[in-house]
Amino acid sequence: MTPTQNEVKTTPLDAEIEARVDTLLEQMTLGEKIGQMTQVEKNSIKKGDIAKYGIGSILSGGGGNPEPNTPQNWRDMVNGFIEESLESRMGIPLIYGSDCVHGHNNCVGATIFPHNVGLGAAGDVELVEKIAAATAQEMMATGVRWNFAPAVSLPLDLRWGRSYEGFSQDPAMISEMAAAYVRGLIGGDMTTGVLPSVKHFVGDGAASWGSSTRITAEQWEMIENDPTLANAKVGEHMMDLLKIGAWQIDQGVSDIDEETLRREHLPPYAATIAEGTMNIMVSYSSWGGLKMHAQKYLLTDVLKGEMGFNGFLVTDWEAIDQIDEDFYTAVVACINAGIDMNMVPFDYMRYINTLTEAVGKGDVPMSRINDAVRRILRTKIMMGVFENPICDTPLLVVGSAEHRALAREAVRKSMTCLKNEGALPFAKDSAGLLIAGEHADNVGLQCGGWTIEWMGGPGAITPGTTILEGIRDQVGETAEIVYDENGNFGDVKVETAFVVVGEEPYAEGMGDRSDLHLPQSQVDMIRRVRKNCNKLVVMVLSGRPIIISDWADDVDGLIAGWLPGTEGDGVADVLFGDHDFNGVLRYTWPRSMEQIPLGTDDGQEPQFLPGAGLK
Ligand code: GLC
């Protein structure tokens, strides 16, 4: 027994539920069982096939939205799929899944909360539970009952494009935050909540730079279009992003030893299983010389055996295809390793036919199929979808004033003040407050990735309040505010200037970066505005700590704003002193690229240590 073995509190099996599952399994054909083990992306399912094959789930990948993208159209789309599943011979309701990682973020009009990196900085466990509950309400109003969240990643290398999906670099804090998030999503007994998908099992944040095999510049040039990346409309930028590090670490190899894996990366799974999560998503990354999706030891012996997880495992998107060039071999390996449902997501008939063949040949035992389907049906019964397959809670909850107020509170609490030499709070009657930076007035930039589109994007992509709008709402009557996106203020001299800089939105490996300095144009802007003011405050909007040592000494105030989401007015709440700063750094903030990954010592102190944060 390794010292970190967790005594996991699992949801005890319910005899009545198991009996219902027994009855269903007895009635189901092999085809219907394999149908339940199949998840298809919403644009790839052919009309009539949900009923014909008894498909278990449909999903929206990042940006998988109805057109026009409205809450009503989301509800009509999702309920349409569910209603078709009720027409299947067995009438087993499908469950619709989507990445609602910081609110119902694919849906225009939904409340977008700070990404996990900001929630970690806020450090308010109760708030996280409330945010998850609000997210669940907005999801359920549109029929979406499965959330591919929370990520419980421990980002050890900040070059990773998914660092912002982590709450912290402290496993105990990740466990506490994720458990609260799962509680909020489930909402008691899950019949009035949504199914969390804790991800990505296991050690996704421990991959090493350069170990990803997802795609290379050469591959991109040679292949017509990777359907997934083509789906994400990234073609024209792909080569540029590959040259600055995209897909260098995401989905790579986590070469940590088992002791470290158990001590650092398993605890959040134990904590969320104890809170009743019935779904875990498997990581694309590799460990122990194997892709996680084929890791029988960790998926079955450890997670389902030692830790007693009795929910079901879903693959990541198209992940089985990465296991072996021969699809039959890949399917057999993954299902036998413990995968229960395949997020196919495109060619579902190839998967259904391949798995059917494998069972027929005895390469996948019927007992494995029955175990997988039992876990899926057990979960669906616990969700109450047989009794209430269609959600019809009021649509007005989507983007409600109450939820936006909650998001504003989260923004306020996540703001992390790292330096203040007499610069903050700003005077509400400033005779001249210069504000600069595209990030100061751009909802898309303040939301970051996983917002409306997979990678997010700049501009007014969904209703929200920019940081500048929030400032104007608060002090527009009492202060003289001068905004210039590029910080061109001529020879003006004022007391205070506020410059907002940051990263462009990204998701997953598209956000892997070999260098974490700000673009030179933004550093130039900081230096330009420096000449216009007595006190200069810079806010960084980023998914991770970035390298700031080339300019941080020249400013009087420094705020990590993380990725606040739609309610930018929460920033003004602390800028003008209506609320104290609250955020605390949960990551080591490197002084240089030579201090990455976490723990790499280049003989200098980090820029800031976890725990930093002025009140
Ligand atoms: C993506 C991500 C995963 C997400 C899934 C569905 O590739 O790795 O986090 O839940 O596909 O969008």
XYZ file of C-alpha atoms and ligand atoms in Angstrom:
627
model
C 0.000 0.000 0.000
C 1.567 3.310 -0.969
C 1.482 5.883 1.859
C -0.901 8.058 -0.098
C -3.518 5.364 -0.509
C -6.816 7.152 0.039
C -9.643 5.464 1.890
C -12.163 6.668 -0.657
C -15.732 7.222 0.456
C -17.718 5.967 -2.509
C -21.430 6.210 -3.083
C -22.767 2.849 -1.845
C -24.639 0.857 -4.479
C -28.406 1.003 -4.171
C -30.066 -2.421 -4.433
C -33.155 -0.999 -6.145
C -31.079 0.769 -8.761
C -28.977 -2.330 -9.374
C -32.136 -4.385 -9.810
C -33.432 -1.890 -12.382
C -30.107 -2.132 -14.201
C -30.260 -5.946 -14.121
C -33.682 -5.850 -15.771
C -32.552 -3.437 -18.473
C -29.418 -5.470 -19.232
C -31.469 -8.645 -19.567
C -33.709 -6.955 -22.139
C -30.990 -5.210 -24.172
C -29.377 -6.563 -27.311
C -25.622 -6.352 -27.802
C -26.226 -3.555 -30.292
C -28.244 -1.544 -27.784
C -25.554 -2.056 -25.147
C -22.853 -0.818 -27.499
C -25.127 2.079 -28.425
C -25.095 3.201 -24.803
C -21.276 3.101 -24.908
C -21.289 5.553 -27.810
C -21.132 9.379 -27.602
C -21.449 11.343 -30.846
C -20.849 15.019 -31.555
C -24.047 16.810 -32.458
C -23.211 17.616 -36.109
C -22.187 14.025 -36.886
C -25.300 12.092 -35.844
C -27.611 11.113 -38.692
C -31.344 11.680 -38.225
C -32.919 8.483 -36.934
C -29.672 6.856 -35.774
C -30.134 7.835 -32.119
C -33.316 5.764 -32.023
C -31.998 3.062 -34.329
C -28.807 2.344 -32.367
C -29.863 3.519 -28.912
C -27.041 6.085 -28.749
C -26.172 6.840 -25.122
C -25.018 10.452 -25.425
C -24.630 13.385 -27.762
C -22.183 16.215 -27.097
C -21.181 19.667 -28.142
C -17.447 19.988 -28.542
C -15.974 23.450 -27.979
C -18.065 25.743 -30.195
C -20.640 23.042 -30.970
C -23.505 25.537 -30.896
C -26.935 25.810 -32.540
C -27.303 28.598 -35.095
C -28.440 31.158 -34.054
C -26.760 30.546 -30.712
C -29.490 31.325 -28.177
C -30.649 29.611 -24.980
C -33.951 28.712 -26.670
C -32.189 27.130 -29.635
C -29.886 25.258 -27.291
C -32.933 23.842 -25.483
C -34.701 22.949 -28.739
C -31.563 21.255 -30.127
C -30.833 19.232 -26.989
C -34.433 18.244 -26.308
C -34.741 17.169 -29.923
C -31.938 14.659 -29.469
C -33.329 13.436 -26.146
C -36.821 12.994 -27.575
C -35.382 10.855 -30.367
C -33.655 8.620 -27.819
C -37.036 8.005 -26.172
C -38.226 6.533 -29.484
C -35.576 3.798 -29.369
C -36.752 0.254 -28.576
C -35.502 0.462 -25.015
C -36.413 4.141 -24.628
C -33.269 4.831 -22.601
C -32.854 8.644 -22.490
C -29.590 10.001 -23.834
C -27.691 12.567 -21.812
C -26.261 15.632 -23.535
C -22.762 16.746 -22.626
C -20.897 20.020 -23.030
C -17.836 21.773 -21.619
C -19.347 24.282 -19.205
C -16.012 24.886 -17.544
C -16.633 28.500 -16.507
C -20.404 28.792 -16.885
C -22.525 27.481 -19.740
C -19.801 28.985 -21.832
C -20.798 27.756 -25.319
C -24.189 29.449 -24.993
C -24.447 33.145 -25.943
C -26.064 35.037 -23.084
C -24.922 32.676 -20.357
C -23.050 33.946 -17.337
C -19.322 33.409 -17.805
C -17.463 33.033 -14.510
C -13.713 33.373 -13.916
C -11.705 30.386 -15.091
C -10.450 28.005 -12.387
C -7.078 29.778 -12.077
C -9.027 32.842 -10.836
C -11.329 30.812 -8.596
C -8.239 29.329 -6.988
C -6.902 32.847 -6.371
C -10.249 33.839 -4.832
C -9.883 30.880 -2.491
C -13.554 30.828 -1.525
C -14.808 27.212 -1.466
C -18.411 28.202 -0.812
C -18.304 30.585 -3.769
C -17.060 27.780 -6.019
C -19.997 25.602 -4.972
C -22.432 28.437 -5.710
C -20.847 29.035 -9.120
C -21.181 25.353 -9.977
C -24.822 25.381 -8.868
C -25.523 28.449 -10.983
C -23.771 26.831 -13.931
C -25.882 23.701 -13.489
C -29.075 25.769 -13.471
C -28.144 27.521 -16.711
C -27.189 24.197 -18.299
C -30.388 22.430 -17.249
C -32.541 25.231 -18.627
C -31.132 24.252 -22.028
C -31.400 20.491 -21.444
C -27.677 19.901 -20.932
C -27.278 17.466 -18.017
C -23.580 16.478 -18.317
C -20.754 18.928 -17.680
C -17.222 18.002 -18.752
C -15.904 19.705 -15.630
C -14.181 20.210 -13.255
C -10.663 19.747 -14.437
C -8.509 18.710 -11.477
C -5.256 19.171 -13.326
C -2.105 20.096 -11.446
C -0.275 22.312 -13.972
C 3.434 21.827 -13.336
C 4.641 23.470 -16.545
C 3.011 26.844 -17.185
C 3.815 26.572 -20.891
C 0.803 24.198 -20.971
C -2.244 25.736 -22.635
C -4.552 24.230 -20.008
C -2.878 25.832 -16.967
C -5.899 28.085 -16.451
C -8.157 25.056 -16.008
C -6.231 24.222 -12.833
C -7.283 25.739 -9.508
C -3.824 25.637 -7.978
C -0.464 23.879 -7.799
C -1.420 22.525 -4.388
C -3.168 19.115 -4.581
C -5.042 19.700 -1.316
C -6.521 22.930 -2.633
C -7.409 21.338 -5.952
C -9.227 18.595 -4.038
C -11.135 21.072 -1.873
C -12.168 23.287 -4.793
C -13.086 20.390 -7.071
C -15.143 18.696 -4.358
C -17.081 21.940 -3.874
C -17.580 22.277 -7.620
C -18.907 18.705 -7.857
C -21.258 19.330 -4.921
C -22.580 22.429 -6.651
C -23.148 20.650 -9.969
C -24.847 17.601 -8.431
C -27.063 19.696 -6.163
C -28.011 17.112 -3.595
C -28.858 13.824 -5.290
C -28.198 14.661 -8.959
C -31.875 14.310 -9.987
C -32.090 18.117 -9.916
C -28.501 18.700 -10.894
C -26.019 17.727 -13.586
C -23.424 14.995 -13.986
C -19.883 16.236 -13.366
C -17.034 14.772 -15.385
C -13.851 15.032 -13.331
C -10.874 15.281 -15.683
C -8.441 14.326 -17.082
C -7.504 11.075 -15.376
C -4.660 11.089 -14.430
C -1.619 13.340 -14.356
C -2.601 15.475 -17.366
C -0.742 18.451 -15.847
C 2.483 16.530 -15.358
C 3.413 16.081 -19.001
C 6.845 17.261 -20.062
C 7.563 19.863 -22.731
C 8.178 18.433 -26.172
C 6.599 15.065 -25.354
C 3.266 15.628 -27.114
C 2.629 13.706 -30.305
C -0.711 15.366 -31.088
C 0.428 17.185 -34.228
C 3.546 18.729 -35.726
C 4.050 21.489 -38.276
C 5.122 18.867 -40.833
C 1.975 16.790 -40.191
C -0.208 19.874 -40.502
C 1.294 20.753 -43.873
C 0.880 17.162 -45.123
C -2.625 16.342 -44.004
C -5.627 17.994 -45.595
C -7.118 19.005 -42.334
C -7.322 17.368 -38.971
C -11.128 17.085 -38.652
C -11.075 18.226 -35.042
C -8.804 21.192 -35.626
C -10.548 21.996 -38.890
C -13.804 21.888 -36.913
C -12.265 24.541 -34.674
C -11.649 26.814 -37.672
C -7.986 27.185 -36.784
C -6.529 26.507 -40.225
C -5.241 29.937 -41.043
C -3.487 30.457 -37.669
C -2.282 26.912 -37.158
C 1.208 27.241 -38.581
C 1.883 30.444 -36.620
C 0.780 28.802 -33.404
C 2.789 25.629 -34.060
C 5.889 27.774 -34.467
C 5.435 29.359 -31.012
C 4.874 26.070 -29.235
C 1.343 24.850 -29.856
C 0.886 21.141 -29.137
C 4.311 20.740 -27.573
C 3.128 19.560 -24.156
C -0.645 19.036 -24.127
C -1.448 15.304 -24.416
C 2.199 14.543 -23.735
C 4.006 12.125 -21.448
C 3.787 12.434 -17.657
C 7.015 10.726 -16.630
C 6.489 10.961 -12.873
C 6.866 7.921 -10.634
C 3.885 6.128 -9.123
C 4.563 7.535 -5.665
C 4.309 11.086 -7.033
C 1.276 10.216 -9.141
C -0.536 8.860 -6.100
C 0.522 11.677 -3.779
C 0.015 14.636 -6.093
C -2.465 13.685 -8.795
C -4.843 11.067 -7.410
C -6.230 12.884 -4.341
C -8.646 15.163 -6.266
C -10.227 12.056 -7.804
C -10.703 10.517 -4.363
C -12.175 13.809 -3.112
C -14.641 14.122 -5.995
C -15.636 10.454 -5.932
C -16.418 10.980 -2.257
C -18.718 13.837 -3.333
C -20.600 11.471 -5.630
C -19.193 12.132 -9.080
C -20.252 9.275 -11.345
C -18.134 10.185 -14.341
C -14.443 10.646 -14.950
C -12.864 11.626 -18.256
C -9.621 9.918 -19.173
C -6.558 11.932 -20.151
C -4.927 11.974 -23.577
C -1.563 11.977 -21.819
C 0.620 8.943 -21.203
C 2.082 7.396 -18.093
C 4.240 4.349 -17.528
C 4.904 3.988 -21.226
C 1.206 3.781 -22.097
C -1.449 6.215 -23.236
C -3.857 6.645 -20.312
C -6.752 5.339 -22.417
C -5.052 1.948 -22.555
C -3.776 1.997 -18.949
C -5.686 -0.934 -17.446
C -3.695 -0.775 -14.199
C -4.735 2.815 -13.427
C -8.213 2.791 -14.982
C -9.413 -0.537 -13.649
C -7.122 -1.848 -10.899
C -6.531 1.522 -9.171
C -9.515 3.757 -9.989
C -12.318 1.199 -10.168
C -10.658 -1.340 -7.884
C -8.658 0.254 -5.096
C -10.589 3.534 -5.117
C -13.967 1.860 -5.669
C -15.155 4.218 -8.399
C -18.524 2.825 -9.498
C -19.419 5.415 -12.094
C -18.348 5.286 -15.727
C -15.260 6.359 -17.652
C -15.584 8.388 -20.828
C -12.773 8.855 -23.324
C -11.591 12.229 -24.373
C -12.484 13.434 -27.873
C -11.266 10.982 -30.538
C -8.747 9.632 -28.035
C -9.136 5.959 -28.953
C -7.918 6.819 -32.456
C -4.545 7.799 -30.932
C -3.941 4.411 -29.288
C -3.007 2.375 -32.341
C -2.922 2.792 -36.107
C -5.173 -0.241 -36.251
C -8.550 0.929 -34.945
C -9.650 -2.601 -34.001
C -6.561 -2.982 -31.804
C -7.181 0.431 -30.257
C -10.831 -0.272 -29.432
C -10.023 -3.648 -27.885
C -7.196 -2.169 -25.805
C -9.232 0.752 -24.471
C -12.467 -1.053 -23.693
C -10.572 -3.881 -21.979
C -8.518 -1.305 -20.058
C -11.731 0.038 -18.525
C -13.191 2.641 -20.893
C -16.984 2.538 -20.649
C -18.144 5.182 -23.147
C -16.323 6.412 -26.240
C -16.483 10.107 -27.157
C -16.113 8.987 -30.750
C -17.099 11.780 -31.847
C -17.422 11.574 -35.642
C -17.589 8.094 -37.257
C -19.773 6.317 -34.712
C -20.696 3.452 -37.061
C -17.018 2.515 -37.415
C -16.781 2.327 -33.630
C -20.063 0.429 -33.183
C -19.165 -2.095 -35.889
C -15.609 -2.527 -34.588
C -16.666 -3.146 -30.993
C -19.421 -5.514 -32.168
C -16.808 -7.467 -34.130
C -14.471 -7.553 -31.129
C -17.193 -8.999 -28.897
C -18.090 -11.522 -31.570
C -14.476 -12.654 -31.747
C -14.171 -12.788 -27.976
C -11.453 -10.104 -27.912
C -13.730 -8.011 -25.698
C -15.612 -10.200 -23.207
C -19.354 -9.739 -22.797
C -18.694 -9.240 -19.077
C -16.752 -6.054 -19.897
C -19.625 -4.769 -22.056
C -22.145 -5.527 -19.309
C -19.966 -3.826 -16.697
C -19.622 -0.693 -18.858
C -23.350 -0.490 -19.602
C -24.213 -1.180 -15.977
C -22.119 1.814 -14.919
C -23.725 4.050 -17.548
C -27.299 2.964 -16.709
C -26.630 3.208 -12.957
C -25.581 6.813 -13.488
C -28.553 7.666 -15.704
C -30.956 6.208 -13.126
C -29.240 8.233 -10.371
C -29.686 11.340 -12.524
C -33.412 10.683 -12.743
C -33.401 10.959 -16.521
C -35.764 8.018 -16.930
C -38.405 9.872 -14.940
C -37.528 13.388 -16.173
C -35.651 13.147 -19.461
C -36.575 16.644 -20.635
C -35.523 19.769 -18.731
C -37.987 22.617 -18.802
C -36.730 24.932 -16.062
C -37.217 28.634 -16.933
C -34.823 29.881 -19.615
C -34.620 33.274 -17.908
C -32.108 31.787 -15.490
C -29.528 31.853 -18.296
C -27.432 34.970 -17.721
C -29.726 36.100 -14.888
C -28.927 39.214 -12.849
C -28.469 36.981 -9.805
C -25.875 34.827 -11.553
C -24.101 37.850 -12.977
C -23.895 39.338 -9.490
C -22.356 36.065 -8.294
C -19.846 36.215 -11.137
C -19.025 39.832 -10.268
C -18.321 38.751 -6.699
C -16.031 36.017 -8.018
C -14.210 38.509 -10.259
C -13.734 40.885 -7.345
C -12.432 38.140 -5.065
C -10.093 36.735 -7.701
C -8.218 40.000 -8.340
C -4.702 39.453 -6.977
C -2.684 42.543 -6.094
C 1.010 41.686 -6.318
C 2.497 45.176 -5.988
C 1.153 48.477 -4.669
C 3.511 51.390 -4.043
C 0.998 54.088 -3.197
C -0.934 53.534 -6.415
C -4.123 51.747 -5.318
C -6.991 52.306 -4.752
C -7.606 54.904 -7.469
C -9.347 58.122 -6.408
C -12.981 58.162 -7.547
C -12.591 61.817 -8.461
C -9.366 61.395 -10.423
C -8.748 64.603 -12.366
C -7.465 62.429 -15.176
C -7.341 58.657 -15.233
C -5.594 57.298 -18.313
C -6.664 53.784 -19.302
C -4.907 51.804 -22.016
C -4.877 48.369 -23.593
C -7.145 46.340 -25.839
C -7.758 43.990 -22.897
C -9.382 46.836 -20.923
C -12.381 46.986 -23.222
C -12.941 43.520 -24.701
C -15.298 40.866 -23.318
C -13.772 38.111 -25.416
C -10.254 38.799 -24.159
C -11.368 38.892 -20.530
C -13.203 35.569 -20.925
C -10.391 33.578 -22.479
C -10.717 30.122 -24.028
C -13.782 27.860 -23.909
C -16.083 30.808 -24.564
C -18.694 30.525 -27.339
C -16.014 29.003 -29.573
C -13.515 26.341 -28.526
C -10.651 28.800 -28.321
C -12.793 31.793 -27.450
C -11.970 34.965 -29.324
C -11.788 38.764 -29.063
C -14.683 41.201 -29.193
C -18.238 41.355 -27.964
C -18.721 37.618 -28.389
C -21.403 37.418 -25.696
C -23.247 39.904 -23.456
C -21.031 41.168 -20.638
C -19.366 44.206 -19.099
C -15.816 45.116 -20.002
C -13.366 46.369 -17.393
C -13.571 49.867 -18.866
C -17.369 49.814 -18.863
C -17.251 48.760 -15.213
C -14.942 51.656 -14.404
C -17.167 54.133 -16.244
C -20.249 52.766 -14.450
C -18.537 53.367 -11.117
C -16.777 56.706 -11.552
C -17.866 58.025 -14.943
C -19.608 60.958 -13.225
C -16.841 61.815 -10.776
C -13.597 61.124 -12.615
C -12.176 62.225 -15.938
C -11.392 59.013 -17.829
C -9.322 58.967 -20.995
C -9.080 55.625 -22.819
C -6.777 54.754 -25.682
C -6.446 51.134 -26.820
C -2.776 51.600 -27.682
C -1.815 53.951 -24.853
C -1.083 56.924 -27.085
C -1.589 59.913 -24.778
C 0.951 62.320 -26.208
C 2.592 64.535 -23.602
C -0.291 64.370 -21.155
C 0.786 64.227 -17.487
C -1.652 62.828 -14.897
C -1.469 61.314 -11.430
C -2.613 57.775 -12.341
C -2.673 55.508 -15.373
C -4.047 51.987 -15.664
C -2.797 49.659 -18.401
C -4.422 46.270 -19.057
C -2.301 43.735 -20.914
C -2.526 39.994 -21.385
C -2.770 36.863 -23.466
C -4.938 36.131 -26.453
C -7.602 33.443 -25.843
C -6.596 29.825 -26.384
C -7.600 26.293 -25.464
C -5.759 23.042 -24.874
C -2.600 22.469 -26.879
C -3.364 25.497 -29.033
C -2.274 27.480 -25.983
C 1.015 25.697 -25.385
C 3.685 28.418 -25.611
C 7.466 28.101 -25.695
C 7.779 31.672 -24.357
C 5.607 33.408 -21.788
C 6.759 37.017 -22.164
C 4.183 39.620 -23.182
C 4.216 40.640 -26.850
C 6.723 43.469 -27.335
C 3.913 45.790 -28.454
C 2.342 45.496 -24.998
C 5.655 46.099 -23.207
C 6.189 49.140 -25.419
C 2.733 50.383 -24.436
C 3.552 50.036 -20.731
C 6.765 52.008 -21.249
C 4.929 54.641 -23.301
C 2.275 55.250 -20.672
C 4.911 55.272 -17.931
C 5.870 58.745 -19.162
C 2.318 60.054 -18.813
C 1.733 59.434 -15.123
C 3.031 59.639 -11.610
C 1.548 56.285 -10.602
C 1.265 53.431 -13.140
C -0.787 50.295 -12.414
C -0.675 47.314 -14.780
C -3.216 44.502 -14.811
C -2.333 41.221 -16.511
C -5.213 39.158 -17.939
C -3.760 35.691 -18.453
C -4.479 32.024 -17.971
C -1.234 31.580 -16.068
C 1.645 33.511 -14.519
C 3.668 35.030 -17.398
C 7.169 36.473 -17.461
C 7.036 40.115 -16.335
C 10.555 40.657 -15.003
C 11.429 42.809 -18.035
C 9.044 45.588 -16.931
C 7.549 44.864 -13.472
C 10.126 46.955 -11.594
C 9.056 50.022 -13.572
C 5.432 50.035 -12.413
C 3.887 51.147 -9.124
C 1.039 48.678 -8.996
C 0.597 45.168 -10.409
C -2.603 43.103 -10.477
C -3.101 39.555 -11.739
C -6.631 39.641 -13.176
C -6.539 36.062 -14.515
C -9.492 35.403 -16.906
C -12.479 37.096 -15.216
C -15.302 36.254 -17.619
C -18.269 38.462 -18.583
C -18.585 40.516 -15.399
C -15.683 42.935 -15.809
C -17.325 45.381 -13.401
C -15.950 43.246 -10.581
C -12.548 44.744 -11.359
C -13.654 48.316 -10.650
C -14.980 47.148 -7.279
C -11.399 46.739 -6.053
C -9.680 49.386 -8.174
C -11.558 52.193 -6.389
C -11.540 50.618 -2.957
C -15.210 49.662 -2.581
C -13.817 46.246 -1.762
C -10.392 45.202 -0.556
C -8.237 43.021 -2.733
C -8.660 39.359 -1.800
C -6.829 37.220 -4.355
C -3.909 35.040 -3.345
C -1.410 33.493 -5.747
C -1.783 29.684 -5.915
C 0.997 29.150 -8.454
C 4.715 29.889 -8.302
C 5.192 32.930 -10.547
C 8.466 32.353 -12.455
C 10.938 35.197 -12.961
C 12.263 33.630 -16.154
C 11.561 30.820 -18.603
C 14.504 29.005 -17.002
C 12.363 28.511 -13.886
C 9.793 26.393 -15.784
C 8.639 23.657 -15.132
C 7.767 24.204 -11.488
C 10.748 23.603 -9.256
C 13.424 24.287 -11.853
C 16.074 26.351 -10.087
C 18.048 28.896 -12.102
C 19.724 30.379 -9.054
C 17.229 33.239 -8.767
C 14.157 33.687 -6.620
C 10.813 33.323 -8.440
C 9.034 36.565 -9.238
C 6.410 35.682 -6.607
C 5.688 32.643 -4.432
C 2.334 30.980 -3.767
C 0.585 32.940 -1.020
C 1.521 36.329 -2.471
C -1.354 38.806 -2.606
C -1.749 42.247 -0.960
C -5.068 42.987 0.724
C -11.381 18.126 -25.552
C -10.806 18.230 -24.168
C -11.767 17.845 -23.068
C -13.186 18.183 -23.487
C -13.531 17.314 -24.684
C -14.919 17.647 -25.235
O -10.425 17.630 -26.455
O -9.571 17.562 -23.930
O -11.374 18.555 -21.889
O -14.083 17.919 -22.418
O -12.592 17.419 -25.736
O -14.945 18.935 -25.744
